[in-house]
XYZ file of C-alpha atoms in Angstrom:
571
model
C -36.315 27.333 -103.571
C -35.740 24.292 -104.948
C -37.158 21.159 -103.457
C -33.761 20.081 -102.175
C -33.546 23.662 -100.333
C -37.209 22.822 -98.331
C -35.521 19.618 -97.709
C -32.383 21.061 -95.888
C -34.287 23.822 -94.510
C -36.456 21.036 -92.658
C -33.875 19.112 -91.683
C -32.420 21.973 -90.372
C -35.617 22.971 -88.044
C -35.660 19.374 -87.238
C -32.316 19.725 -85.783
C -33.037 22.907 -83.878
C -35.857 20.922 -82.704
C -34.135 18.292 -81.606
C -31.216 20.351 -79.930
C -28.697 17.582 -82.094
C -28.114 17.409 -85.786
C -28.219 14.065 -87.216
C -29.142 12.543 -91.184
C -30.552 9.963 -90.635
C -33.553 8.850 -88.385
C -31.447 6.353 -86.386
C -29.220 8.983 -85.558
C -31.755 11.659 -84.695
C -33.088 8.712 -81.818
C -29.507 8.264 -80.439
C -28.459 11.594 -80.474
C -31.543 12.642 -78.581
C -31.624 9.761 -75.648
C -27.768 11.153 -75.358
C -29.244 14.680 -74.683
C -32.085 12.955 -72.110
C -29.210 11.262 -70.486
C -27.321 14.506 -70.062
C -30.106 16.626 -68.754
C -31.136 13.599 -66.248
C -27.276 13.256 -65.434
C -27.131 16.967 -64.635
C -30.626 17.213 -62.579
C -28.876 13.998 -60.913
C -25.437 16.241 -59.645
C -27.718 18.998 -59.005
C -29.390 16.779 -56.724
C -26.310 15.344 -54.992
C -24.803 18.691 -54.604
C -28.182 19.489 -52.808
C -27.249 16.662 -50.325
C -23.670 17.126 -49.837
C -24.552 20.760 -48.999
C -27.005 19.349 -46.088
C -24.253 16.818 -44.963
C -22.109 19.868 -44.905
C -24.288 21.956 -42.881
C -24.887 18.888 -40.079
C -21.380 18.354 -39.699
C -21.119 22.165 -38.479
C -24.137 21.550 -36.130
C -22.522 18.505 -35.096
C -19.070 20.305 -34.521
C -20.910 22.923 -32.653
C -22.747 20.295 -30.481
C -19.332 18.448 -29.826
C -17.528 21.489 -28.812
C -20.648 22.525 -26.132
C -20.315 19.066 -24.690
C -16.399 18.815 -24.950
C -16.165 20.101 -21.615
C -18.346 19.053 -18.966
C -16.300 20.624 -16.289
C -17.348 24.024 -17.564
C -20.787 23.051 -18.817
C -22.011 21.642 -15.760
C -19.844 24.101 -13.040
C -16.527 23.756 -10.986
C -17.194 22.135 -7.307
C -13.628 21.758 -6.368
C -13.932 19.951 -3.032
C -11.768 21.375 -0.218
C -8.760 19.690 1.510
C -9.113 18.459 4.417
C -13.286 17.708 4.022
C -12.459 14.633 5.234
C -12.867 10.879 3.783
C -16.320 11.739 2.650
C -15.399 14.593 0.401
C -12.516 12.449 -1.021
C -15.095 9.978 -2.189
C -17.167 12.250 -3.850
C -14.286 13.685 -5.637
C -13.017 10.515 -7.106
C -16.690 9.841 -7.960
C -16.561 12.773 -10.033
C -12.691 12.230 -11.807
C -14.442 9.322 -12.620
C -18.050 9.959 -14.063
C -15.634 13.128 -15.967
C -13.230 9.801 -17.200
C -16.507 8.413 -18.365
C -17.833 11.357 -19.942
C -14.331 11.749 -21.902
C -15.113 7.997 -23.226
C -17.923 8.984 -24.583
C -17.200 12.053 -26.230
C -13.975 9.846 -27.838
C -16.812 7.243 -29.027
C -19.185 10.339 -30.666
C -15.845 11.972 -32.458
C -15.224 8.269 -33.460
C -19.016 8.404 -35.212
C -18.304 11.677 -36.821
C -14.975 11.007 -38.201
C -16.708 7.269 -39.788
C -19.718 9.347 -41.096
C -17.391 12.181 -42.555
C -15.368 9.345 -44.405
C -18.620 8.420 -45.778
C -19.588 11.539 -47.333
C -16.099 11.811 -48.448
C -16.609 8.704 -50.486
C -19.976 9.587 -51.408
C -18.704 12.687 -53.202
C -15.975 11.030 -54.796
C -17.921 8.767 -55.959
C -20.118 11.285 -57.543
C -17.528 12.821 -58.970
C -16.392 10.092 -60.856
C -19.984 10.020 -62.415
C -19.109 13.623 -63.498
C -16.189 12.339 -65.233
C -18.251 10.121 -66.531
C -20.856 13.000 -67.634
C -17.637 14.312 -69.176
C -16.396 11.837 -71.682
C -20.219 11.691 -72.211
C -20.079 15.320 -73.662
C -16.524 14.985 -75.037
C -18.316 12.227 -77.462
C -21.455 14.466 -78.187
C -18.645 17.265 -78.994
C -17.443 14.403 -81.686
C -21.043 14.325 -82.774
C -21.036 17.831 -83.459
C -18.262 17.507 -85.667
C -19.019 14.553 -87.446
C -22.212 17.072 -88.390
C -20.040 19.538 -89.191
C -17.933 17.793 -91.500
C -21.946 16.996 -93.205
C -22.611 20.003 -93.290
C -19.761 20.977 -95.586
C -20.566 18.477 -97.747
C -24.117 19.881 -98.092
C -22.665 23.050 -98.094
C -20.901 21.816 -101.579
C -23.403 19.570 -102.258
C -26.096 22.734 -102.281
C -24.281 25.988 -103.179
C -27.032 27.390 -104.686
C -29.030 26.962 -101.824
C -26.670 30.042 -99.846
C -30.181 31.506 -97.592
C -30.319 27.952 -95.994
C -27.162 27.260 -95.415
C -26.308 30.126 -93.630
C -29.410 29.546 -91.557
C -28.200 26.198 -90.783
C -24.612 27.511 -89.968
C -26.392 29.974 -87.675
C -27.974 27.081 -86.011
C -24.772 24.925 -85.680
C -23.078 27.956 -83.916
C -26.051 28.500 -81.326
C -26.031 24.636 -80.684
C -22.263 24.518 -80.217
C -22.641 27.186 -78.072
C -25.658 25.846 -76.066
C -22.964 22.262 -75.832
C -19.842 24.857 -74.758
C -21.817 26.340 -72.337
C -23.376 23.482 -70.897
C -19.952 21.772 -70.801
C -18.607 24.773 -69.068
C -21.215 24.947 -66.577
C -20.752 21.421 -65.873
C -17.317 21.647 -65.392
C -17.834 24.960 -63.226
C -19.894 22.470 -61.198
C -17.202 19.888 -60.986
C -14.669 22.503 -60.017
C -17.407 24.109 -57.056
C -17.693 20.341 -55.881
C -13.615 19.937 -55.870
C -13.744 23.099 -53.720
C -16.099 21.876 -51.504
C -14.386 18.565 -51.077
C -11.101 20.904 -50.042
C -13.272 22.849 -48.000
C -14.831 19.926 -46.181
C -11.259 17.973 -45.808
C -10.075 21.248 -44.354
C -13.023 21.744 -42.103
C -12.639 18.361 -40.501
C -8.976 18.561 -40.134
C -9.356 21.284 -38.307
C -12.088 20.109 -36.339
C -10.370 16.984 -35.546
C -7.129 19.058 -34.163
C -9.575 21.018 -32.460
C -11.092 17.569 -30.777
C -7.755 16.205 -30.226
C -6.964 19.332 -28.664
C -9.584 19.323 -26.557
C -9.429 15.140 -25.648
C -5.808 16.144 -24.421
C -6.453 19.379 -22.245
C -9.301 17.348 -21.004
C -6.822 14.088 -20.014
C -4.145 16.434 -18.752
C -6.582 17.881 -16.666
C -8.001 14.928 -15.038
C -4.651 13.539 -14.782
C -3.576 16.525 -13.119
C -6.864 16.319 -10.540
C -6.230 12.473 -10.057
C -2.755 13.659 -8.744
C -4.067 15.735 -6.443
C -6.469 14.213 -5.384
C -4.253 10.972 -4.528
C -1.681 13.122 -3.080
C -4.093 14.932 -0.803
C -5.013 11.300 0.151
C -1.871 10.096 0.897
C -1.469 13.000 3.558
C -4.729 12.131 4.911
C -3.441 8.545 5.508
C -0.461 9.573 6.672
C -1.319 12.016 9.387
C -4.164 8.932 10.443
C -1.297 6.525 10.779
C 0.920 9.039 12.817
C -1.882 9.601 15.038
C -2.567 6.060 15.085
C 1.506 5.175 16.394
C 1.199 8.169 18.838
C -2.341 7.083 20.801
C -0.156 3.870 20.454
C 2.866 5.012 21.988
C 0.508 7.190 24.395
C -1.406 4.048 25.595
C 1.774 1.991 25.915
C 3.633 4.576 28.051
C 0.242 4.789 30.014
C -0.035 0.495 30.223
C 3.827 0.764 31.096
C 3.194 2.836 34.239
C 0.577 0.878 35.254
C 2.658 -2.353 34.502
C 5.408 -0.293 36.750
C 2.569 0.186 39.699
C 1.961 -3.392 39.720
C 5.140 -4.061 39.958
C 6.104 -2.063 43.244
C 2.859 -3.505 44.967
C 4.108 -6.708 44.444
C 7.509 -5.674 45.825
C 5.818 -4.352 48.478
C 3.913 -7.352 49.313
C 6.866 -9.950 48.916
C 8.704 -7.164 51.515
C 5.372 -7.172 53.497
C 5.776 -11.693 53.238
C 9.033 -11.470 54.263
C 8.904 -9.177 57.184
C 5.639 -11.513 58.344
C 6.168 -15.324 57.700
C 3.240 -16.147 59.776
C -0.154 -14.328 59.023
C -2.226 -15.294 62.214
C -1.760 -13.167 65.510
C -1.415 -16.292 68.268
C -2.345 -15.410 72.003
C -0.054 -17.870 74.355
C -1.323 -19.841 76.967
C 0.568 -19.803 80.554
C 3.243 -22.210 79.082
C 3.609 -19.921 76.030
C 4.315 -22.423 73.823
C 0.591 -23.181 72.635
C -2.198 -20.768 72.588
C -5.321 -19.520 70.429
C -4.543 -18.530 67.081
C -6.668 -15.228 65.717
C -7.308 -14.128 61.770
C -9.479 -11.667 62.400
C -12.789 -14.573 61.644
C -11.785 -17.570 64.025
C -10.033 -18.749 66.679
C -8.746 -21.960 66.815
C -5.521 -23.583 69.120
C -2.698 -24.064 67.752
C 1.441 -23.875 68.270
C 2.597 -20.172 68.943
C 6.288 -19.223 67.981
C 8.249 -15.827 68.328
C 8.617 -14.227 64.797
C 9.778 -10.655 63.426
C 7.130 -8.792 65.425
C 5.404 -10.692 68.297
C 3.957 -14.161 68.828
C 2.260 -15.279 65.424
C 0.721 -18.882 64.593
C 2.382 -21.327 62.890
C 2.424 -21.915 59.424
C 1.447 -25.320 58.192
C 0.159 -25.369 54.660
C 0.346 -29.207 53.171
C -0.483 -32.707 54.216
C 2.294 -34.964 55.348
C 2.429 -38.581 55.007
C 4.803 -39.586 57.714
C 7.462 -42.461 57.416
C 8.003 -45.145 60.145
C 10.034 -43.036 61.996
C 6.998 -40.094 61.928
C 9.774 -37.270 61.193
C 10.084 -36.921 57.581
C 7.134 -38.446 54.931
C 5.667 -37.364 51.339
C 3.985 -33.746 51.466
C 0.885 -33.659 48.925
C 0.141 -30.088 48.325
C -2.504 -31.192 45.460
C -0.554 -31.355 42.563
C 2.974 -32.464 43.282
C 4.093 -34.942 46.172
C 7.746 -34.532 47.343
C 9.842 -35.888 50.361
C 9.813 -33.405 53.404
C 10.236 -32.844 57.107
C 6.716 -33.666 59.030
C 5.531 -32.292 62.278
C 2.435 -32.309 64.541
C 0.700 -29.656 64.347
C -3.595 -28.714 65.024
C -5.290 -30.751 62.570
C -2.739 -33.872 62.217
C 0.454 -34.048 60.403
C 1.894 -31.464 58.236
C 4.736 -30.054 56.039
C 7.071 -27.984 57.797
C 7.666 -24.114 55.672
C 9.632 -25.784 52.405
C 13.606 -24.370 52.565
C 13.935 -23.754 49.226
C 16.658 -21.109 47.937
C 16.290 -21.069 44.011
C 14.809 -22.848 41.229
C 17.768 -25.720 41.688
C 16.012 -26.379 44.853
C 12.523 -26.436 43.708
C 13.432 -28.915 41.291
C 15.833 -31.685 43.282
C 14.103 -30.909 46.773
C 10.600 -30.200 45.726
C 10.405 -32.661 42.808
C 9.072 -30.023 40.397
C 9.777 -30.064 36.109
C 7.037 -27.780 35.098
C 8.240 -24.686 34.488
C 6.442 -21.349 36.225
C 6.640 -18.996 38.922
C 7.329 -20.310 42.630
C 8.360 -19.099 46.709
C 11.404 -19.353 47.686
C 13.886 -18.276 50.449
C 16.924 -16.630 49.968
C 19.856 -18.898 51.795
C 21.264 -15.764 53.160
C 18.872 -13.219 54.504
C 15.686 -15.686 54.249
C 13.903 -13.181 52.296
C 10.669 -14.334 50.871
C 10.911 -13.836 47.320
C 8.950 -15.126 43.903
C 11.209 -16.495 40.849
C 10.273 -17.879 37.811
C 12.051 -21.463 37.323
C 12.913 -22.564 33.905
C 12.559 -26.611 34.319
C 13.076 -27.453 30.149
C 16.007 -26.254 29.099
C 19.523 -28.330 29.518
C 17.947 -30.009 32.143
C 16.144 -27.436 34.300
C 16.807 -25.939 37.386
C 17.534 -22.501 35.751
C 16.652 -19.468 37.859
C 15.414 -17.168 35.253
C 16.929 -13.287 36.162
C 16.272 -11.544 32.641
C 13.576 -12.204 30.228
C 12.773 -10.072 26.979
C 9.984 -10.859 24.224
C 7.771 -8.327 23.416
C 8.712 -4.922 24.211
C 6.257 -4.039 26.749
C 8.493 -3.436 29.598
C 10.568 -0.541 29.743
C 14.334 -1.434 30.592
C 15.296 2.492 30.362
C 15.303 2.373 34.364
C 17.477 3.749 37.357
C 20.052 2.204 39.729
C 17.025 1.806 42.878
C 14.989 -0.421 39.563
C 17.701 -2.326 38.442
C 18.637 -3.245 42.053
C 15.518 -4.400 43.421
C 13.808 -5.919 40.128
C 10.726 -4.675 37.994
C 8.359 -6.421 35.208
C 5.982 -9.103 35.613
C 7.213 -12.610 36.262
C 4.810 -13.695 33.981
C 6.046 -11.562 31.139
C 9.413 -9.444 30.736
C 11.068 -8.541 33.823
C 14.141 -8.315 35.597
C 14.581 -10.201 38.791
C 16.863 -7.223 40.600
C 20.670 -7.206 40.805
C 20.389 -7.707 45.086
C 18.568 -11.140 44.698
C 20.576 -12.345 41.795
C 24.229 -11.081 43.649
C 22.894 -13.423 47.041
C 21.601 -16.650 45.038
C 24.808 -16.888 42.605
C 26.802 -16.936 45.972
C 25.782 -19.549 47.837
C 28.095 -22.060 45.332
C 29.570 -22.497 42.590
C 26.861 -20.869 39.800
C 26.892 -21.020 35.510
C 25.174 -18.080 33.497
C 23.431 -19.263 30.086
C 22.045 -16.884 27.875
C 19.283 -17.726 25.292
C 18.519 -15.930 21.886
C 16.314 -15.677 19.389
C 16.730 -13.312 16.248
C 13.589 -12.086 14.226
C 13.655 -15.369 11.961
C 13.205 -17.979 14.538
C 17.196 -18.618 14.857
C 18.472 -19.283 18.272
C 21.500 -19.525 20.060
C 23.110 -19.677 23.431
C 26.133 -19.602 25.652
C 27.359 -20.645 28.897
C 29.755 -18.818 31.273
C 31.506 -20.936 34.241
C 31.982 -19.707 37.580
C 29.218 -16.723 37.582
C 29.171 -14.148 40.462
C 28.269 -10.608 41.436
C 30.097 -8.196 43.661
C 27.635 -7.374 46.755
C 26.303 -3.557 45.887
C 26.176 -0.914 44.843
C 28.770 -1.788 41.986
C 27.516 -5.493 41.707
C 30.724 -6.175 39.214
C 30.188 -9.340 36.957
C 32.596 -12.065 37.188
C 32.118 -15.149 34.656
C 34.835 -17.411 32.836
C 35.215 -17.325 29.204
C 31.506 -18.421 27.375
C 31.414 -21.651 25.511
C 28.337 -22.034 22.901
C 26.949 -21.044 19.579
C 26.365 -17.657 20.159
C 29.674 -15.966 20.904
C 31.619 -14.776 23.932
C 30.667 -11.116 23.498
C 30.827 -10.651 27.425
C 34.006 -11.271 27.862
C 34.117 -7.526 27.268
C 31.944 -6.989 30.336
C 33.687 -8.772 32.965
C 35.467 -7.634 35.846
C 32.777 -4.344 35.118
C 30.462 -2.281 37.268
C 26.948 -2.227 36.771
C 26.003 1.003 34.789
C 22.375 2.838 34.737
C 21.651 6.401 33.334
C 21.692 8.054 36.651
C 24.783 5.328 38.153
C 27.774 5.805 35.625
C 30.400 3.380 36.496
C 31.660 2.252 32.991
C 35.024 3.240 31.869
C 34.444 5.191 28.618
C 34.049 9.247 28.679
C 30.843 8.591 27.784
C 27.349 7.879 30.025
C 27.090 4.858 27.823
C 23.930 3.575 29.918
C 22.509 6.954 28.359
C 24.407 6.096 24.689
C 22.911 2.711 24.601
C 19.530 3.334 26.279
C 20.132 0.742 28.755
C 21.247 -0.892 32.412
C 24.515 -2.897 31.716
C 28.290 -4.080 33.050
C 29.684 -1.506 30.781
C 33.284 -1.164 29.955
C 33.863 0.983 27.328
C 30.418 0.651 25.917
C 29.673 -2.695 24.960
C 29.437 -5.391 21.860
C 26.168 -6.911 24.131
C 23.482 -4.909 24.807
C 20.751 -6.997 26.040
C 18.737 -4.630 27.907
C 19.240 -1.866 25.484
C 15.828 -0.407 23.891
C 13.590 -3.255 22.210
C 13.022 -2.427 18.491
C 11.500 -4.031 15.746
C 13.596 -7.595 15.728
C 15.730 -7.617 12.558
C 16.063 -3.774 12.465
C 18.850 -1.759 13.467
C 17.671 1.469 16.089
C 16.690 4.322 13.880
C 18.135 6.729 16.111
C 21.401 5.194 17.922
C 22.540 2.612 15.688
C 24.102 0.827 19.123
C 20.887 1.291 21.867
C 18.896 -1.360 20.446
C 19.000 -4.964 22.335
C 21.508 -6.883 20.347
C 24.160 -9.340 21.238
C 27.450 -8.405 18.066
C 28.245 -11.590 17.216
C 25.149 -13.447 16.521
C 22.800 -11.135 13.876
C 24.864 -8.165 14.455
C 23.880 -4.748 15.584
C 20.163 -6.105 14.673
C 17.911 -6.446 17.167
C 17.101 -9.637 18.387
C 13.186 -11.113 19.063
C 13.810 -12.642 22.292
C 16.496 -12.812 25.177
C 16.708 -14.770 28.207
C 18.764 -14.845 31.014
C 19.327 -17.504 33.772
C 21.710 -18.868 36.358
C 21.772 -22.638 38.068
C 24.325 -24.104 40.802
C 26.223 -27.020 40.354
């Protein structure tokens, strides 16, 4: 072998030695820093295939953990509360719909974290991948290396033909290093392909775990959507059968204060009956004469002037101071508050007012001098009764004898013939002076009715009828002239008609419309006025009867009005 043979044949081991064949020394050096950048490239993706591996393998644990804590219903036990536990248990169950509401939050924020950190890794691999590309092109040059060696080769193989033991020892080693190249190139892109895979693999995993999550996020909502419903509905029955029991104890305790209000009511008609059977209180024992004697009540005795009354001898009633004129027989009576001309008379003690004579409120007002307006004694002109009347003194001038007044509700008007007749109510509040006292007082002369309303919104009206009387009992049959005012002459439908209670049907309609319209009333055939029909909620129509509520047609309708008052004065 020829020196130039040793010389290939080295060159050649150097190459083997080297793992790259290059002829010249500055090509040896490159060639060999591009095999040290290969290997460290490859220990590199070995390295970040380790990693994406481990990311792989916490995003299952993760998963796992997510789906355990998905549902804390399950996790942490079912305590449905029963219905009906009462306002206590219905706290504690919207405590929990919301605490679950809260724990849904949070497992929204923790799939939030997952899905960011599983975007990361997805660029993380991409991004290694590109550096694979990278190795790639890196190899795809060395491959040009080989061949640029190659192509040297041949020329050496021409160059040295003689040399035919060394050249096929260097082919030999060209194969084995192409191979080593195509084998490292194929494992490398083996590699690639395994990391596409798992790329697929880990977008596929996550899709499916996010359907799973969303899954789970809406079973979870539709669940606690479905307990909030229930749990509100089973609320609003609660409130509801409070409230109903609430509006009966009220109804209960109204019909209860309404019978009382009713027992008050017939002790003080007992007591006026028991004042106007006895005008004097004071048992008086005549002296020989029998016109003077001792007077008794039951403490002292004292003289004084005896006079015959319903049932014996009684003392004479003198109640305020007289101030006598010149001529001694008439003066100024001061009862305290109000000082009005009056008859005088001696009596024990000095000069006093005789008993006043007044009939109605028209007489309280021009005799007695009085404008305030309140509840006062009079005597009817006819049968002297002693009876108590509330006097309107404000309106149109005063004088008004108030027979009907409505404001509140509180007194029933749903009442029988012997009610209406004789009165009922409080003077103080609603009541109903009685159709006997009203039928003597509007006939002593010439008498107007007024009627005064007042719908739900504050509006008021009234109207006037000339020429008012009543028919003495039982029928007490209403006789006005045609109404002049702002509210309407809806009783000209009522005249000439009997008075009309539930048990005392006089109208003339087929019906009991005392029983149709809840009410006492001069029905004809019904009526377009219904003032002592049932008192509903003013501005509502009745929920029951649409015409039993206390309305008056023309003004507001079949709505029922706020207020209502009735009154008569003489002229």
């Amino acid at each position: 072998m020829d020196i130039s043979g040793v010389l290939a044949l080295k060159f050649v081991v150097f190459i083997f030695v080297q793992g790259i064949y290059c002829d010249t020394e500055c090509d040896c050096n490159t060639n060999k820093a591009l095999m040290e950048l290969i290997q460290k490239d490859y220990l590199q993706m070995r390295l970040e295939n380790f990693k994406i591996m481990s990311r792989l393998r916490r995003l299952e644990i993760s998963k796992q953990t997510v789906s355990t804590q998905s549902d804390p219903l399950t996790a942490k036990g079912s305590s449905q509360p029963k219905a009906g536990d009462g306002l206590d248990k219905l706290d504690a169950n919207y405590a929990n719909v919301k605490a679950q509401s809260e724990r849904m939050k949070s497992m929204e924020a923790k799939i939030t974290n997952i899905t960011a950190q599983s975007e990361k890794v997805k660029h993380d691999i991409e991004v290694k991948l590109a550096k694979t590309a990278e190795n790639l092109e890196r190899i795809d040059k060395i491959e040009d290396n080989i061949i640029k060696i190659e192509e040297k080769l041949e020329v050496m193989n021409r160059n040295k033909a003689s040399s035919t033991n060394v050249y096929k020892m260097a082919f030999d080693l060209r194969n084995v290093v192409r191979k080593s190249l195509l084998a490292e190139k194929t494992g490398r892109l083996m590699v690639a392909s395994d990391i596409r895979n798992q790329i697929e693999n880990i977008k596929h995993s996550f899709f499916e775990f996010k359907t799973e999550t969303a899954t789970l996020v809406h079973n979870q909502s539709v669940s606690l959507s479905t307990k909030h419903e229930a749990f509100t509905e089973q609320m609003t029955r609660q409130v509801a059968e409070v409230n109903r029991q609430i509006h009966t104890d009220i109804g209960d305790i109204t019909l209860e204060l309404n019978k009382v209000t009713e027992k008050v009511s017939k002790m003080n008609t007992t007591l006026n009956e028991i004042t106007a059977d006895k005008t004097d209180i004071d048992d008086c024992i005549p002296d020989v004469c029998g016109s003077r004697g001792t007077c008794v009540d039951g403490v002292d005795s004292y003289s004084c002037s005896c006079i015959t009354g319903y049932s014996g001898v009684h003392c004479e009633t003198n109640i305020d101071d007289c101030i006598p004129d010149v001529c001694g027989s008439h003066g100024t009576c001061v009862d305290g508050v109000n000082s009005y001309s009056c008859s005088c008379k001696s009596g024990f003690g000095g000069m006093h007012c005789e008993t006043n004579n007044f009939t109605d409120c028209f007489d309280v007002l021009h005799q007695g001098k009085i404008t305030q307006d309140g509840v006062y004694d009079i005597s009817t002109w006819k049968s002297h009764r002693q009876i108590q009347v509330y006097c309107d003194m404000t309106t149109d001038g005063g004088g008004w004898t108030v027979f009907q007044y409505r404001f509140n509700g509180r007194i029933d008007f749903y009442r029988n013939f012997k009610e209406y007749e004789t009165g009922f109510g409080n003077l103080e509040t609603e009541f109903w002076l009685g159709l006997k006292s009203v039928q003597e007082m509007a006939s002593q002369r010439k008498t107007v009715l007024r009627l005064d309303l007042t719908a739900a919104n504050g509006t008021t009206a009234y109207e006037t009828f000339q020429n008012f009387y009543l028919d003495e009992g039982p029928n007490y049959t209403l006789h006005i002239d045609p109404g002049t005012g702002t509210a309407g002459d809806e009783l000209r439908h009522n005249n000439d008609h009997h008075f009309s209670t539930y048990d005392a049907d006089r109208d003339s309609d087929s019906r009991d419309c005392a029983v149709d319209r809840h009410g006492g009333w001069w029905y004809n055939k019904c009526a377009s006025a219904n003032l002592n029909g049932e008192y509903v909620t003013p501005g509502t129509v009745h929920p029951v009867r649409r015409f039993a509520g206390m309305y008056y047609y023309s003004f507001q309708s079949v709505r029922s009005l706020k207020a209502v008052k009735m009154m008569f004065r003489r002229l």
